[in-house]
Coordinates of C-alpha atoms and ligand atoms in Angstrom, one line a residue:
X25 CA 14.8 -33.2 -1.9
X26 CA 12.8 -30.8 -0.3
X27 CA 10.5 -30.2 3.2
X28 CA 6.6 -30.7 3.3
X29 CA 4.0 -27.9 5.0
X30 CA 0.4 -28.1 5.9
X31 CA 0.5 -24.3 5.4
X32 CA 2.6 -22.2 3.1
X33 CA 2.9 -18.9 2.6
X34 CA 4.3 -17.4 -0.3
X35 CA 5.7 -13.7 0.7
X36 CA 7.1 -12.7 3.8
X37 CA 5.3 -8.9 3.8
X38 CA 2.6 -7.2 5.6
X39 CA -0.3 -9.7 5.2
X40 CA 2.2 -12.6 5.5
X41 CA 3.3 -11.4 9.3
X42 CA -0.3 -10.6 10.3
X43 CA -1.4 -14.1 8.9
X44 CA 1.2 -15.6 10.9
X45 CA 0.3 -14.0 14.4
X46 CA -3.8 -15.2 13.2
X47 CA -2.5 -18.8 12.9
X48 CA -0.5 -18.6 16.3
X49 CA -3.8 -17.2 18.1
X50 CA -5.7 -20.3 16.1
X51 CA -3.2 -22.8 17.9
X52 CA -1.3 -23.6 14.7
X53 CA 1.2 -26.9 15.8
X54 CA 5.1 -26.4 15.5
X55 CA 6.5 -27.4 11.8
X56 CA 2.8 -27.0 10.0
X57 CA 3.5 -23.1 9.1
X58 CA 6.2 -22.1 6.8
X59 CA 7.0 -18.6 5.4
X60 CA 8.9 -18.1 2.4
X61 CA 10.3 -14.4 1.4
X62 CA 12.9 -12.9 -0.9
X63 CA 13.1 -10.0 1.5
X64 CA 16.3 -10.5 3.7
X65 CA 14.5 -9.7 7.1
X66 CA 10.9 -10.9 8.8
X67 CA 7.8 -9.3 7.7
X68 CA 7.3 -5.6 8.3
X69 CA 5.1 -2.7 8.2
X70 CA 5.6 -1.6 4.9
X71 CA 3.8 1.9 5.2
X72 CA 7.1 3.2 7.5
X73 CA 9.3 2.9 4.5
X74 CA 8.4 6.3 3.4
X75 CA 7.8 7.8 6.7
X76 CA 9.6 7.2 9.7
X77 CA 12.4 5.3 8.0
X78 CA 13.3 8.3 5.8
X79 CA 13.3 11.0 8.7
X80 CA 16.5 12.8 9.3
X81 CA 16.3 12.4 12.9
X82 CA 15.1 9.1 15.2
X83 CA 14.6 7.2 12.1
X84 CA 12.2 3.9 12.6
X85 CA 15.0 0.9 11.9
X86 CA 14.1 -2.9 12.2
X87 CA 13.5 -4.2 14.7
X88 CA 11.0 -1.5 15.8
X89 CA 8.6 -1.7 12.9
X90 CA 8.3 -5.8 12.3
X91 CA 4.6 -6.8 11.9
X92 CA 2.2 -6.0 13.7
X93 CA 3.0 -3.1 15.6
X94 CA 0.8 -0.8 13.1
X95 CA -2.0 -2.6 14.8
X96 CA -0.8 -2.1 18.2
X97 CA -0.1 -5.9 18.1
X98 CA 3.0 -8.0 19.0
X99 CA 6.0 -7.1 17.4
X100 CA 7.1 -10.3 15.2
X101 CA 10.4 -11.3 15.3
X102 CA 12.6 -14.1 14.0
X103 CA 12.6 -15.0 17.9
X104 CA 9.0 -15.2 17.9
X105 CA 9.2 -17.2 14.6
X106 CA 11.2 -19.3 15.9
X107 CA 9.8 -19.9 19.4
X108 CA 6.1 -20.8 17.7
X109 CA 7.7 -23.5 15.4
X110 CA 7.0 -21.7 12.4
X111 CA 10.1 -21.9 9.5
X112 CA 10.9 -18.7 8.4
X113 CA 12.7 -18.7 4.7
X114 CA 13.9 -15.7 4.0
X115 CA 16.1 -14.0 1.3
X116 CA 14.9 -16.8 -0.7
X117 CA 12.5 -16.2 -3.8
X118 CA 9.9 -18.8 -5.3
X119 CA 11.0 -19.0 -9.3
X120 CA 8.1 -21.3 -10.1
X121 CA 4.7 -23.6 -8.7
X122 CA 2.6 -25.8 -9.7
X123 CA -0.4 -25.9 -8.2
X124 CA -1.2 -29.5 -9.5
X125 CA 1.5 -31.2 -7.7
X126 CA 1.1 -28.7 -4.7
X127 CA 4.8 -27.6 -5.1
X128 CA 7.0 -24.6 -5.2
X129 CA 10.6 -24.2 -6.2
X130 CA 12.9 -22.5 -4.7
X131 CA 15.5 -20.0 -5.8
X132 CA 18.1 -22.4 -4.1
X133 CA 16.4 -25.5 -6.3
X134 CA 14.6 -26.7 -2.9
X135 CA 11.0 -28.2 -3.7
X136 CA 8.6 -27.5 -1.1
X137 CA 5.0 -29.0 -0.8
X138 CA 1.8 -27.8 1.1
X139 CA -1.6 -28.5 1.2
X140 CA -2.9 -25.2 1.6
X141 CA -0.7 -21.8 0.0
X142 CA -1.8 -18.3 0.6
X143 CA -0.1 -16.2 -1.7
X144 CA 0.8 -13.1 -0.1
X145 CA 3.6 -11.6 -2.5
X146 CA 2.2 -8.4 -2.8
X147 CA 3.5 -6.1 -5.6
X148 CA 6.5 -4.7 -7.8
X149 CA 7.6 -1.4 -8.6
X150 CA 6.4 0.0 -12.1
X151 CA 9.5 1.0 -13.6
X152 CA 10.4 4.1 -16.2
X153 CA 11.7 1.6 -19.0
X154 CA 8.0 0.4 -19.2
X155 CA 7.0 3.5 -20.2
X156 CA 9.6 3.5 -22.7
X157 CA 12.5 5.6 -21.1
X158 CA 15.7 4.2 -20.1
X159 CA 18.3 5.1 -17.2
X160 CA 16.7 4.1 -14.4
X161 CA 19.5 2.3 -13.0
X162 CA 21.5 5.2 -12.3
X163 CA 22.8 5.2 -8.6
X164 CA 20.9 8.3 -7.9
X165 CA 17.5 6.7 -9.5
X166 CA 15.3 5.6 -6.4
X167 CA 12.2 3.4 -6.5
X168 CA 10.4 2.4 -3.1
X169 CA 8.8 -0.8 -2.3
X170 CA 11.1 -2.8 -0.5
X171 CA 13.4 -1.9 2.5
X172 CA 16.5 -2.1 0.4
X173 CA 15.0 0.7 -1.6
X174 CA 14.4 2.2 1.3
X175 CA 18.3 2.2 2.7
X176 CA 19.3 3.4 -1.4
X177 CA 17.0 6.2 -0.8
X178 CA 18.7 7.1 2.7
X179 CA 22.0 7.0 1.4
X180 CA 21.1 9.3 -2.1
X181 CA 19.7 11.7 -0.2
X182 CA 22.4 11.6 2.3
X183 CA 24.6 12.2 -0.6
X184 CA 23.2 15.3 -1.5
X185 CA 22.4 17.4 1.5
X186 CA 20.6 20.7 0.0
X187 CA 20.3 19.6 -3.7
X188 CA 17.7 19.1 -6.4
X189 CA 15.4 16.2 -6.3
X190 CA 13.1 15.4 -9.4
X191 CA 9.7 13.3 -8.0
X192 CA 8.3 11.4 -10.7
X193 CA 4.5 10.7 -10.1
X194 CA 1.4 12.1 -8.2
X195 CA 0.4 9.3 -6.0
X196 CA 1.1 8.0 -3.2
X197 CA 4.8 7.1 -3.3
X198 CA 5.2 10.5 -4.9
X199 CA 3.5 13.0 -2.3
X200 CA 5.0 10.6 1.0
X201 CA 8.5 11.0 -0.4
X202 CA 7.9 14.5 -1.5
X203 CA 7.3 15.3 1.7
X204 CA 10.4 13.3 3.5
X205 CA 12.7 14.8 1.1
X206 CA 11.8 18.4 1.9
X207 CA 12.1 17.2 5.7
X208 CA 16.0 16.3 4.6
X209 CA 15.8 20.1 3.2
X210 CA 16.4 18.8 -0.2
X211 CA 14.5 21.2 -3.0
X212 CA 11.4 19.2 -4.7
X213 CA 9.7 19.7 -8.1
X214 CA 7.1 17.2 -8.4
X215 CA 6.1 16.2 -12.0
X216 CA 3.0 14.0 -13.0
X217 CA 0.7 13.6 -16.2
X218 CA -2.6 14.7 -14.3
X219 CA -4.1 18.1 -13.6
X220 CA -3.6 17.3 -10.0
X221 CA -1.9 15.0 -7.4
X222 CA -3.6 11.8 -6.1
X223 CA -6.0 11.8 -9.3
X224 CA -7.4 8.7 -8.4
X225 CA -8.9 9.7 -5.1
X226 CA -8.8 13.2 -4.5
X227 CA -10.8 15.7 -6.4
X228 CA -9.2 18.6 -7.6
X229 CA -10.9 20.8 -4.8
X230 CA -9.0 18.3 -2.0
X231 CA -6.0 18.2 -3.9
X232 CA -5.5 21.6 -4.3
X233 CA -5.5 21.8 -0.3
X234 CA -2.2 19.8 -0.5
X235 CA -1.1 21.3 -3.2
X236 CA -1.1 24.7 -2.0
X237 CA 0.4 22.9 1.7
X238 CA 3.3 21.9 -0.5
X239 CA 4.3 24.7 -2.2
X240 CA 4.1 26.7 1.4
X241 CA 6.7 23.8 2.1
X242 CA 8.7 25.2 -1.0
X243 CA 7.2 21.8 -2.9
X244 CA 7.4 22.9 -7.3
X245 CA 4.7 21.1 -8.9
X246 CA 5.0 20.7 -12.8
X247 CA 1.7 18.8 -13.8
X248 CA 0.2 17.4 -17.2
X249 CA 3.4 16.3 -18.4
X250 CA 5.5 13.1 -18.1
X251 CA 9.4 12.4 -18.0
X252 CA 11.0 12.0 -22.0
X253 CA 14.6 11.0 -20.9
X254 CA 17.8 11.5 -18.6
X255 CA 20.9 13.2 -19.1
X256 CA 24.1 11.8 -17.3
X257 CA 27.5 12.2 -16.1
X258 CA 30.3 10.6 -17.2
X259 CA 29.8 7.9 -14.1
X260 CA 26.6 7.2 -15.5
X261 CA 24.5 9.4 -12.7
X262 CA 21.6 11.4 -13.9
X263 CA 22.3 14.8 -14.2
X264 CA 19.1 16.1 -15.6
X265 CA 15.7 15.1 -16.2
X266 CA 14.2 16.5 -19.8
X267 CA 10.1 16.4 -20.3
X268 CA 8.0 15.9 -22.7
X269 CA 6.7 19.6 -22.3
X270 CA 10.3 20.7 -23.1
X271 CA 11.3 21.6 -19.9
X272 CA 14.9 20.5 -18.5
X273 CA 15.4 20.1 -14.7
X274 CA 19.4 19.9 -12.9
X275 CA 18.6 17.1 -10.8
X276 CA 20.9 15.5 -7.9
X277 CA 18.5 12.8 -7.3
X278 CA 15.3 11.4 -8.9
X279 CA 12.6 9.2 -7.0
X280 CA 10.0 7.7 -9.4
X281 CA 6.7 6.2 -7.7
X282 CA 4.2 5.8 -10.7
X283 CA 2.4 3.0 -9.8
X284 CA 2.8 -1.0 -9.2
X285 CA 1.9 -4.5 -10.3
X286 CA 0.9 -7.3 -8.9
X287 CA 3.5 -10.2 -8.3
X288 CA 0.9 -12.8 -9.9
X289 CA 3.4 -14.2 -12.6
X290 CA 3.8 -17.7 -10.9
X291 CA 0.5 -18.3 -11.1
X292 CA -0.6 -17.3 -14.6
X293 CA -2.3 -20.0 -16.3
X294 CA -2.9 -21.6 -13.4
X295 CA -5.2 -20.0 -11.4
X296 CA -8.1 -17.4 -12.5
X297 CA -6.7 -13.4 -12.6
X298 CA -9.2 -10.7 -12.8
X299 CA -8.4 -6.9 -12.4
X300 CA -4.5 -7.6 -12.6
X301 CA -4.4 -10.0 -9.3
X302 CA -5.5 -13.1 -8.0
X303 CA -9.4 -13.8 -8.5
X304 CA -10.5 -15.3 -4.9
X305 CA -14.1 -15.6 -3.5
X306 CA -15.4 -14.5 0.0
X307 CA -13.4 -17.1 1.6
X308 CA -10.4 -15.9 -0.3
X309 CA -10.0 -19.0 -2.0
X310 CA -8.8 -18.7 -5.5
X311 CA -10.0 -20.9 -8.3
X312 CA -8.0 -23.8 -7.1
X313 CA -9.3 -24.6 -3.7
X314 CA -6.0 -25.7 -2.0
X315 CA -5.0 -21.8 -3.2
X316 CA -5.6 -18.9 -1.0
X317 CA -4.6 -15.1 -1.7
X318 CA -4.4 -12.2 0.0
X319 CA -3.1 -8.3 0.5
X320 CA -2.0 -6.3 -2.9
X321 CA -2.4 -9.3 -5.0
X322 CA -5.9 -10.6 -4.3
X323 CA -8.9 -9.4 -6.4
X324 CA -11.6 -9.9 -3.7
X325 CA -15.5 -9.3 -3.7
X326 CA -16.2 -6.2 -1.9
X327 CA -19.7 -7.2 -0.6
X328 CA -20.9 -3.3 -0.5
X329 CA -20.0 -2.3 -3.6
X330 CA -21.2 -5.7 -5.6
X331 CA -18.0 -5.8 -7.7
X332 CA -14.4 -7.4 -7.3
X333 CA -11.4 -4.8 -6.6
X334 CA -8.0 -5.6 -5.7
X335 CA -6.6 -2.8 -3.1
X336 CA -3.4 -1.7 -2.7
X337 CA -3.2 -0.8 0.5
X338 CA -2.1 -2.0 4.1
X339 CA -5.3 -2.4 6.2
X340 CA -6.8 -4.4 3.4
X341 CA -3.8 -6.4 3.7
X342 CA -3.8 -7.1 7.3
X343 CA -7.6 -7.6 7.2
X344 CA -7.5 -10.3 4.5
X345 CA -4.6 -12.2 6.3
X346 CA -6.5 -12.5 9.4
X347 CA -9.5 -13.3 7.6
X348 CA -7.6 -16.1 5.3
X349 CA -6.7 -17.9 8.7
X350 CA -10.2 -18.1 10.2
X351 CA -11.3 -19.2 6.4
X352 CA -8.9 -22.6 6.4
X353 CA -8.6 -23.1 10.0
X354 CA -12.6 -22.4 11.3
X355 CA -14.0 -22.6 8.0
X356 CA -17.3 -23.3 9.4
X357 CA -17.4 -20.8 11.7
X358 CA -16.5 -18.3 9.1
X359 CA -19.0 -16.0 6.9
X360 CA -17.2 -14.3 3.7
X361 CA -14.9 -11.4 4.1
X362 CA -16.8 -7.7 4.3
X363 CA -14.6 -5.1 4.3
X364 CA -15.2 -1.6 3.6
X365 CA -11.6 -0.1 1.6
X366 CA -9.6 2.8 4.0
X367 CA -6.9 4.3 2.7
X368 CA -4.9 6.8 4.5
X369 CA -1.9 9.5 4.8
X370 CA 0.6 11.1 6.9
X371 CA 2.6 13.8 5.4
X372 CA 4.5 16.6 7.3
X373 CA 1.6 17.5 10.0
X374 CA -1.2 16.7 8.1
X375 CA -2.9 13.5 8.1
X376 CA -6.0 12.2 6.0
X377 CA -8.6 9.1 5.7
X378 CA -10.9 7.9 3.3
X379 CA -13.4 5.4 3.7
X380 CA -15.9 3.5 0.9
X381 CA -15.9 4.3 -2.8
X382 CA -14.7 8.3 -4.0
X383 CA -18.0 7.7 -6.8
X384 CA -20.9 9.8 -7.1
X385 CA -21.8 13.4 -6.1
X386 CA -19.3 15.4 -3.3
X387 CA -20.2 17.4 -0.5
X388 CA -17.6 19.1 0.9
X389 CA -17.9 20.3 4.5
X390 CA -15.4 22.2 7.0
X391 CA -12.7 24.6 6.3
X392 CA -10.6 24.1 3.2
X393 CA -8.6 27.3 4.7
X394 CA -7.9 25.5 8.2
X395 CA -6.6 22.3 9.1
X396 CA -9.6 20.1 9.2
X397 CA -12.3 19.5 6.7
X398 CA -13.8 16.8 4.7
X399 CA -16.1 15.4 1.9
X400 CA -18.8 12.5 1.5
X401 CA -19.4 10.7 -1.7
X402 CA -23.0 10.1 -2.2
X403 CA -24.1 7.8 -4.7
X404 CA -27.6 6.3 -6.0
X405 CA -29.2 8.3 -3.2
X406 CA -26.2 6.7 -0.5
X407 CA -23.7 8.0 1.1
X408 CA -20.5 5.4 0.1
X409 CA -17.4 7.2 0.5
X410 CA -15.9 9.7 3.3
X411 CA -13.0 11.7 3.9
X412 CA -11.5 13.7 6.6
X413 CA -8.3 15.3 7.1
X414 CA -7.3 16.6 10.4
X415 CA -9.6 14.4 12.5
X416 CA -9.7 12.9 15.7
X417 CA -9.5 9.3 16.5
X418 CA -13.5 9.6 17.5
X419 CA -14.3 11.1 14.1
X420 CA -12.4 8.9 12.2
X421 CA -14.0 6.2 13.7
X422 CA -17.2 8.0 12.9
X423 CA -16.7 8.6 9.2
X424 CA -15.7 5.1 8.6
X425 CA -19.0 4.0 10.7
X426 CA -21.4 6.1 8.7
X427 CA -19.4 4.7 5.3
X428 CA -20.3 1.1 7.0
X429 CA -24.2 2.1 7.4
X430 CA -24.5 3.7 4.1
X431 CA -27.7 5.8 5.2
X432 CA -29.9 6.8 2.7
X433 CA -29.3 10.7 1.6
X434 CA -32.1 12.6 0.5
X435 CA -30.9 16.4 0.9
X436 CA -27.3 17.3 -0.2
X437 CA -27.5 20.7 0.9
X438 CA -28.3 19.3 4.4
X439 CA -25.5 16.9 4.3
X440 CA -23.2 19.5 3.7
X441 CA -24.8 21.7 6.6
X442 CA -24.8 19.5 8.4
X443 CA -21.0 18.4 7.9
X444 CA -18.9 16.0 10.7
X445 CA -22.2 16.0 12.9
X446 CA -23.5 13.9 10.2
X447 CA -21.5 11.2 10.8
X448 CA -20.7 11.6 14.6
X449 CA -24.6 11.4 14.9
X450 CA -25.6 8.9 12.5
Ligands
FAD17 P1 3.7 -6.8 0.3 O1 4.0 -6.2 1.3 O2 4.6 -5.6 -0.4 O3 4.6 -8.2 0.3 C1 5.1 -9.1 -0.5 C2 6.4 -9.7 -0.1 O4 6.2 -11.0 -1.1 C3 7.7 -9.2 -0.4 O5 8.4 -9.7 1.0 C4 8.2 -9.9 -2.0 O6 9.2 -9.4 -1.6 C5 7.6 -11.0 -1.5 N1 7.5 -12.0 -3.1 C6 7.1 -11.5 -3.9 N2 7.6 -12.0 -4.7 C7 7.8 -13.1 -4.4 C8 8.8 -14.8 -5.0 N3 8.4 -15.3 -6.2 N4 9.5 -15.4 -3.6 C9 9.7 -15.0 -2.9 N5 9.2 -13.7 -1.8 C10 8.1 -13.0 -3.1 N6 -0.6 1.6 2.1 C11 -1.7 2.2 3.4 O7 -2.4 2.0 3.4 N7 -1.3 3.1 4.5 C12 0.5 3.6 3.7 O8 0.6 4.5 4.3 C13 1.1 2.9 2.8 N8 2.6 3.3 2.9 C14 3.4 2.3 2.1 C15 4.9 3.4 1.9 C16 5.3 2.4 1.3 C17 6.9 2.9 0.7 C18 4.8 1.4 0.1 C19 5.9 0.5 -1.0 C20 3.6 1.1 0.3 C21 2.7 1.4 1.3 N9 1.5 1.0 1.6 C22 0.7 2.0 2.3 C23 0.8 -0.1 0.8 C24 1.2 -1.2 2.0 O9 2.2 -1.5 2.4 C25 1.0 -2.4 0.8 O10 -0.6 -2.6 0.4 C26 0.8 -3.6 1.5 O11 2.3 -3.6 1.9 C27 0.4 -5.1 1.0 O12 1.3 -5.7 1.6 P2 1.4 -7.5 1.4 O13 2.0 -8.9 2.0 O14 0.0 -8.1 0.0 O15 2.6 -7.4 -0.3
NDP18 P1 0.2 5.5 -7.3 O1 -0.7 4.2 -8.0 O2 -0.2 5.6 -6.1 O3 0.6 6.7 -8.4 C1 1.3 6.8 -9.4 C2 1.4 7.9 -10.0 O4 2.3 8.2 -10.8 C3 -0.1 8.5 -10.6 O5 -0.1 9.6 -10.4 C4 0.3 8.2 -12.2 O6 -0.8 8.6 -12.7 C5 1.6 8.4 -12.4 N1 2.3 8.0 -13.3 C6 1.9 7.1 -14.0 N2 3.1 6.8 -15.1 C7 3.6 8.0 -14.7 C8 4.4 8.3 -15.8 N3 5.0 7.8 -16.3 N4 5.4 9.8 -15.4 C9 5.0 10.1 -14.5 N5 3.7 10.1 -13.9 C10 3.3 8.6 -14.2 O7 1.4 4.7 -6.9 P2 2.8 4.8 -6.3 O8 3.7 4.4 -6.9 O9 2.7 6.3 -5.8 O10 2.5 3.8 -4.6 C11 2.8 2.8 -5.1 C12 2.2 1.9 -4.2 O11 2.5 2.1 -2.8 C13 0.6 2.0 -4.6 O12 0.2 0.7 -4.3 C14 0.3 2.5 -3.0 O13 -1.1 2.4 -3.0 C15 1.3 2.2 -2.0 N6 1.5 3.5 -1.0 C16 0.6 3.8 -0.4 C17 0.7 4.6 0.5 C18 0.0 5.0 1.1 O14 -1.7 4.5 1.0 N7 -0.6 6.4 2.2 C19 2.1 5.5 0.7 C20 2.7 4.8 -0.2 C21 2.9 3.8 -1.0 P3 -1.8 7.9 -13.3 O15 -2.9 8.0 -12.5 O16 -2.5 9.0 -14.6 O17 -1.5 6.4 -14.0

């Protein structure tokens, strides 16, 4: 027994929400589209979970941040899906797939068949156990990927006002959660293996700016080491973290953000995988022509870089979702996905944006002791990446445009002298 749909989206996160809106804009008929998600709520803007959701006052709560409010579009509540004849199957995992038969088997035992499948399964948070540390299921150790994790993080924060937290990982989750914990008046120590925070994107000079700001807000950094074990009380709560460098820190809570793995497991042996994700072409179509992939799980050709990349950011999830619907519903009118990577973060009163690629030589501009500064990356004589902290809307648009245009750069000193005005006038 089972149901059949023309289009099925597997996964109900950011990409699924944006694809649903685009399907409706392109005139999908009632009953043709189904979304299956193991989360209990309709697609929402996941970035809210480490920002507005964690505020001590006037915190963001659903339904306020259902997709697609993050792009100033309609807010798709469960009622919206119903009114548009979209079958939203929530709280239901898919446990196996058969791409030859074009079927999915759900955890409730239902077989759902499709003509076209869009895989939007996102990623899962890496667990400390995968690095040889046990005990991360303790009640005061928090990960952050889903709304259930965010609810738990709020409960744990509220159980230890004024307490001590250790944040493991110096990436996006680490930086954004550390800021939120400080705003909640919790004392924070950040621990990560690299020499500086955000090591995959930031140079040491950029990282220093943020680390100094965090220190001014009371955050303590322990760098170049990792967690080796936890100490527990008789109730199984973590009371201390032991680091490989011999340090022991007493804690009331721990937040872990040590990276993710894309959810490709249902397709291993069935679809071609690359860079940890499902390999797709410029139409976002996988090695099976009835299966497409979008968002964090998709490894797609980035034309500007001439190579396949898998991106873990919300803008790429939104844009790939919009593109896949055009690829499917208007194939003759749709070109290849042509995307320039865009990452951003907002913490405390700080806000940065980055476009392009962080390879080549770095040219800094602006006042790194003030509130606005930036950097350009120049590779093979062209501007390939741009970063800006504290910009205006127009300035961010300017660095985005400049990166897209990849202007030739002959003189790095002149680029440094012009600074932001180079992007504004290019
Ligand atoms: P997801 O949004 O993760 O959705 C995947 C969905 O598929 C989930 O609902 C999942 O439960 C479901 N699923 C998976 N497997 C199955 C299965 N077998 N059966 C049924 N359902 C399944 N990016 C930025 O650019 N800026 C930010 O500020 C930012 N903040 C973030 C904050 C947090 C806390 C997190 C976790 C991420 C943040 N990101 C941010 C990253 C961004 O949210 C992701 O890139 C984006 O959510 C990817 O969208 P997606 O649809 O591919 O995956
Ligand atoms: P990141 O990949 O950003 O960072 C993980 C960090 O943890 C890295 O600094 C990594 O170091 C470090 N690390 C790895 N292993 C260990 C270990 N054993 N002990 C201590 N540190 C370790 O992942 P996050 O978990 O921070 O973020 C998860 C996902 O959420 C990402 O896809 C991210 O893009 C997304 N996100 C994005 C946001 C944004 O765009 N503003 C905000 C919040 C989340 P190393 O580099 O050496 O591996």
